[in-house]
Each structure stands twice: as structure tokens, then as C-alpha cells.
Short mmCIF file of C-alpha atoms in Angstrom, two decimals:
data_model
loop_
_atom_site.label_atom_id
_atom_site.label_comp_id
_atom_site.label_asym_id
_atom_site.label_seq_id
_atom_site.Cartn_x
_atom_site.Cartn_y
_atom_site.Cartn_z
CA GLN A 1 30.92 -80.23 9.81
CA VAL A 2 31.31 -76.72 8.21
CA GLN A 3 35.04 -76.45 6.92
CA LEU A 4 36.90 -73.85 5.97
CA VAL A 5 39.87 -74.66 2.99
CA GLN A 6 42.43 -72.15 2.13
CA SER A 7 44.67 -72.14 -0.73
CA GLY A 8 48.34 -72.55 -0.84
CA ALA A 9 50.77 -70.54 -0.05
CA GLU A 10 52.42 -67.85 -1.75
CA VAL A 11 55.30 -65.82 -2.19
CA LYS A 12 55.00 -62.49 -3.90
CA LYS A 13 57.41 -59.58 -5.09
CA PRO A 14 57.10 -55.91 -3.25
CA GLY A 15 54.25 -53.87 -5.16
CA ALA A 16 52.59 -57.21 -6.75
CA SER A 17 49.18 -58.48 -5.17
CA VAL A 18 48.41 -61.75 -3.81
CA LYS A 19 44.32 -63.56 -3.83
CA VAL A 20 43.97 -66.13 -1.20
CA SER A 21 40.76 -68.06 -1.43
CA CYS A 22 38.79 -69.90 1.06
CA LYS A 23 35.76 -72.60 -0.02
CA ALA A 24 33.31 -73.14 2.77
CA SER A 25 31.94 -76.95 2.96
CA GLY A 26 28.57 -77.50 3.70
CA ASP A 27 24.93 -75.45 2.63
CA THR A 28 25.61 -72.98 4.92
CA PHE A 29 27.69 -70.78 2.85
CA THR A 30 25.31 -68.15 2.68
CA SER A 31 24.20 -67.89 6.54
CA TYR A 32 27.51 -66.34 8.09
CA ASP A 33 29.57 -63.44 7.62
CA ILE A 34 33.50 -64.04 7.06
CA SER A 35 36.15 -62.40 8.29
CA TRP A 36 39.98 -62.24 7.53
CA VAL A 37 42.58 -61.77 9.91
CA ARG A 38 46.18 -61.87 9.39
CA GLN A 39 49.69 -62.70 11.49
CA ALA A 40 53.01 -61.98 11.30
CA THR A 41 55.02 -64.40 12.73
CA GLY A 42 55.43 -64.33 16.04
CA GLN A 43 53.32 -61.51 16.25
CA GLY A 44 49.71 -60.84 17.36
CA LEU A 45 46.20 -61.13 15.48
CA GLU A 46 45.01 -58.42 13.00
CA TRP A 47 41.72 -57.97 11.89
CA MET A 48 41.20 -56.83 8.29
CA GLY A 49 37.73 -57.14 7.28
CA TRP A 50 34.35 -58.63 6.60
CA MET A 51 32.08 -60.24 3.83
CA ASN A 52 28.36 -61.01 4.01
CA PRO A 53 28.48 -63.96 1.09
CA ASN A 54 25.03 -63.52 0.62
CA SER A 55 24.62 -60.03 0.03
CA GLY A 56 28.06 -59.32 -1.29
CA ASN A 57 28.65 -56.65 1.83
CA THR A 58 31.87 -55.67 3.06
CA GLY A 59 33.83 -53.98 5.46
CA TYR A 60 37.43 -53.46 5.60
CA ALA A 61 39.58 -51.86 8.22
CA GLN A 62 40.76 -48.23 7.77
CA LYS A 63 44.36 -49.74 7.77
CA PHE A 64 43.49 -51.98 4.48
CA GLN A 65 41.13 -49.55 3.32
CA GLY A 66 41.82 -48.97 -0.90
CA ARG A 67 44.29 -51.76 -0.75
CA VAL A 68 42.29 -54.69 0.02
CA THR A 69 39.20 -56.52 -1.85
CA PHE A 70 37.15 -58.94 -0.45
CA THR A 71 34.65 -61.24 -3.41
CA ARG A 72 33.18 -64.27 -3.18
CA ASP A 73 31.71 -66.80 -5.76
CA THR A 74 28.53 -68.51 -4.35
CA SER A 75 28.60 -71.16 -7.18
CA ILE A 76 31.68 -72.53 -5.60
CA THR A 77 31.14 -71.24 -1.97
CA THR A 78 34.40 -69.65 -1.91
CA ILE A 79 35.16 -66.01 -0.77
CA PHE A 80 38.62 -64.34 -1.98
CA MET A 81 40.91 -61.67 -0.07
CA GLU A 82 43.16 -59.83 -2.11
CA LEU A 83 45.47 -57.36 -1.38
CA SER A 84 47.48 -55.08 -3.41
CA SER A 85 50.79 -52.58 -3.13
CA LEU A 86 52.49 -55.75 -1.07
CA ARG A 87 54.93 -54.75 0.98
CA SER A 88 57.48 -56.40 3.22
CA GLU A 89 55.59 -55.87 6.76
CA ASP A 90 52.22 -57.67 4.59
CA THR A 91 54.19 -60.78 5.06
CA ALA A 92 51.98 -63.02 7.45
CA VAL A 93 49.54 -65.86 7.57
CA TYR A 94 45.87 -65.21 6.56
CA TYR A 95 42.82 -66.64 7.90
CA CYS A 96 39.48 -66.90 6.67
CA ALA A 97 37.42 -67.13 9.76
CA ARG A 98 33.53 -67.44 10.06
CA GLY A 99 31.38 -65.23 12.70
CA ASP A 100 28.37 -66.70 14.17
CA TYR A 101 25.72 -64.17 15.18
CA TYR A 102 24.58 -65.91 17.91
CA LEU A 103 28.00 -66.20 19.20
CA GLY A 104 27.93 -62.57 19.35
CA ASN A 105 29.90 -62.21 16.21
CA ALA A 106 32.84 -65.02 17.25
CA PHE A 107 34.85 -66.92 15.02
CA ASP A 108 34.25 -70.16 15.75
CA ILE A 109 35.05 -71.45 12.63
CA TRP A 110 38.85 -70.58 11.19
CA GLY A 111 40.26 -72.10 7.86
CA GLN A 112 44.01 -73.55 8.35
CA GLY A 113 45.70 -70.09 7.02
CA THR A 114 47.45 -69.16 3.92
CA MET A 115 51.26 -67.90 4.62
CA VAL A 116 52.45 -64.95 2.28
CA THR A 117 55.63 -63.96 1.76
CA VAL A 118 56.59 -60.33 0.64
CA SER A 119 59.83 -60.53 -0.56
CA SER A 120 62.32 -59.43 -3.47
CA ALA B 1 39.28 -47.81 17.15
CA ILE B 2 39.08 -49.74 20.57
CA GLN B 3 42.18 -50.93 22.36
CA LEU B 4 42.71 -54.01 24.02
CA THR B 5 45.01 -54.48 26.57
CA GLN B 6 45.79 -58.04 28.05
CA SER B 7 47.53 -58.63 31.48
CA PRO B 8 50.27 -60.21 31.78
CA SER B 9 51.93 -60.39 28.42
CA SER B 10 53.30 -63.55 29.61
CA LEU B 11 53.36 -66.07 32.48
CA SER B 12 54.46 -69.04 33.96
CA ALA B 13 52.70 -72.05 35.48
CA SER B 14 52.52 -75.34 36.80
CA VAL B 15 49.78 -78.07 36.16
CA GLY B 16 47.16 -77.53 38.29
CA ASP B 17 47.37 -74.10 39.18
CA ARG B 18 44.74 -71.06 38.81
CA VAL B 19 45.25 -68.80 36.12
CA THR B 20 43.69 -65.52 35.40
CA ILE B 21 44.40 -63.23 31.96
CA THR B 22 42.89 -60.08 32.15
CA CYS B 23 41.51 -57.68 29.43
CA ARG B 24 40.98 -53.95 29.51
CA ALA B 25 39.18 -52.12 26.67
CA SER B 26 39.74 -48.68 26.07
CA GLN B 27 36.16 -47.31 26.55
CA GLY B 28 32.76 -49.50 27.63
CA ILE B 29 32.21 -52.75 25.08
CA SER B 30 29.17 -53.78 27.09
CA SER B 31 29.54 -58.08 26.92
CA ALA B 32 31.29 -58.06 23.15
CA LEU B 33 33.95 -59.76 24.09
CA ALA B 34 35.80 -63.28 23.09
CA TRP B 35 38.71 -65.34 23.89
CA TYR B 36 40.19 -67.47 22.15
CA GLN B 37 43.06 -69.99 22.50
CA GLN B 38 45.72 -70.50 19.66
CA LYS B 39 49.02 -72.65 19.69
CA PRO B 40 51.11 -72.80 17.28
CA GLY B 41 51.30 -73.06 13.92
CA LYS B 42 47.70 -73.35 13.95
CA ALA B 43 44.33 -71.39 14.22
CA PRO B 44 42.99 -69.89 17.03
CA ASN B 45 40.16 -71.31 19.01
CA LEU B 46 36.91 -69.98 20.24
CA LEU B 47 36.44 -70.39 23.72
CA ILE B 48 34.44 -67.89 24.98
CA TYR B 49 32.14 -65.64 23.35
CA ASP B 50 29.79 -62.86 25.05
CA ALA B 51 32.44 -62.24 27.87
CA SER B 52 31.10 -65.53 29.48
CA SER B 53 29.47 -67.84 27.87
CA LEU B 54 31.48 -71.20 26.87
CA GLN B 55 31.88 -72.27 23.54
CA SER B 56 30.71 -76.10 22.86
CA GLY B 57 32.88 -78.21 23.29
CA VAL B 58 35.20 -76.42 25.17
CA PRO B 59 36.21 -77.41 29.02
CA SER B 60 34.70 -76.13 31.65
CA ARG B 61 37.68 -75.30 33.36
CA PHE B 62 38.29 -71.93 31.51
CA SER B 63 35.33 -69.34 32.02
CA GLY B 64 34.91 -65.97 31.01
CA SER B 65 34.06 -62.39 33.71
CA GLY B 66 33.18 -59.05 33.23
CA SER B 67 31.70 -56.34 31.44
CA GLY B 68 32.42 -52.59 30.02
CA THR B 69 36.00 -52.05 29.74
CA ASP B 70 37.58 -54.84 32.23
CA PHE B 71 37.21 -58.73 31.88
CA ALA B 72 39.32 -61.64 32.80
CA LEU B 73 39.45 -65.21 31.31
CA THR B 74 40.27 -68.23 33.94
CA ILE B 75 41.37 -71.46 33.90
CA SER B 76 40.69 -73.21 36.82
CA SER B 77 43.17 -75.78 36.97
CA LEU B 78 45.52 -75.84 34.36
CA GLN B 79 45.99 -78.78 32.05
CA PRO B 80 49.13 -79.81 29.62
CA GLU B 81 47.31 -79.03 27.07
CA ASP B 82 46.35 -75.45 27.68
CA PHE B 83 49.90 -73.87 27.45
CA ALA B 84 49.61 -71.56 24.68
CA THR B 85 48.79 -68.26 23.87
CA TYR B 86 45.42 -66.45 24.39
CA TYR B 87 43.90 -63.38 22.60
CA CYS B 88 40.47 -61.37 23.51
CA GLN B 89 38.35 -59.66 21.04
CA GLN B 90 36.24 -57.21 21.08
CA PHE B 91 32.53 -56.86 18.93
CA ASN B 92 31.18 -53.77 19.89
CA SER B 93 32.42 -51.43 17.29
CA TYR B 94 34.79 -51.58 13.80
CA PRO B 95 37.29 -52.24 13.46
CA TRP B 96 37.09 -55.22 15.23
CA THR B 97 39.96 -55.48 17.56
CA PHE B 98 42.28 -57.91 19.36
CA GLY B 99 44.30 -57.97 22.51
CA GLN B 100 48.31 -58.05 21.93
CA GLY B 101 48.02 -61.61 23.70
CA THR B 102 48.91 -63.82 26.75
CA LYS B 103 51.29 -66.64 26.51
CA VAL B 104 50.99 -69.29 29.10
CA GLU B 105 54.27 -70.77 29.69
CA ILE B 106 55.50 -74.35 31.55
CA LYS B 107 56.78 -73.22 34.92
#
């Protein structure tokens, strides 16, 4: 059973950066795109972008362009999401999720979420 | 960006009720739509993909329909474990967007 396990909660000051990891178990790490989705407390889901762990190709939602970077380390089957110039509005739970092409790219496996708090 | 508008934003229903949630896209998205269920403090769980295909392991009381701009998620007989928030998501074009969510509460 494939799992996505994310790093722990973070508290950052405004203007700082945060880097969240998402480790995939199993041997299918490079076979699926990974997306990042965030959710502010009591709010809806917001898609941030995707990464293909095999090629390293990425795509970012325009809202986050220039502030977010996805990277990967295939040797440890881990994808990273780094968000810079943090502001209070970035306080949210951040999820990684696997997109399955054979399910119309729908997200069938999710990480447990990482709470990022931005506060002075 | 394609906007998805869910209706209603919340609803109250009883166990055994038939419940329908709609999702309207701001432009045609063919059948590139998924539905998720989310419970408090948990990650979303995929219910339906390609507008009407039931994800493996999801109870058959959940069904999806629609294409183009109008979609629906139906729960044929609401169970206690179905009280949650439901989201639609489109995969027709980037950025992939979500509806604002529909909270299903106990009457």
C-alpha cells in the first residue's frame, strides 16, 4: 500500500521560508505526479501545483508563481515544497497528493498534512 | 481559471435520506471532475473520478453524474459516517480548481 508521509508542523515568522517534505513509500515513486494542496483553517481546498518526480517537471498555480518551488530527491523518494516570503495568509495545512492518470488525474492518495503557522 | 460553484454550501439531512450536491463549472470541462469527502482533521478521500466512476473501496451508495458544466454527487441513503464536507475538483485545465465545499450535517 503506497503511503505519503509528510514532515511535522512548522512555525515561521513573516518573510521567512518553509520547506515541507512528502515521502512516498513503495516502488512507484516516479510513476505518478504529486500535487500540493493547502487548506486554511475552516476554509476550502486550494491547489498549488504539481511535480513529476521522474522528470522533475513542475507546474505552479499562477497565484504562487515566484514564491513556491517543488523539488525532489529520488534517492529517498521524497518531494519537497518550499514557500517563501511567508505572510499570515499562508497559515494553513499543506497536503501532498498523488494524481493517478488512470483516474483522470484525481488524487487517490494523500499525505496526512503539515500545519504551517506564520506568526510574528 | 475555471470556477466551480457547489450548491448548497451546507445542508441538514437525516440518516437514510437521499442527498444530492451539485457542482457547476464556469466553462465546459467534459467529464474531468472528481468528488472528495473530507472529515474534520483528515485529508480528503477520493469518491468519484471522471465525473461518474466510483473509486475502488467506496460504497455504492455514492454516485456521480454530469458532463460539460453541470455535475452532481448523490448519496442514495445517508449513513452516519457520511456526515462530512464534500468537494468537487476539475482536471480539464490548469490551474486545477476545487469547489468551495458542501457541508453535510445531521438534522
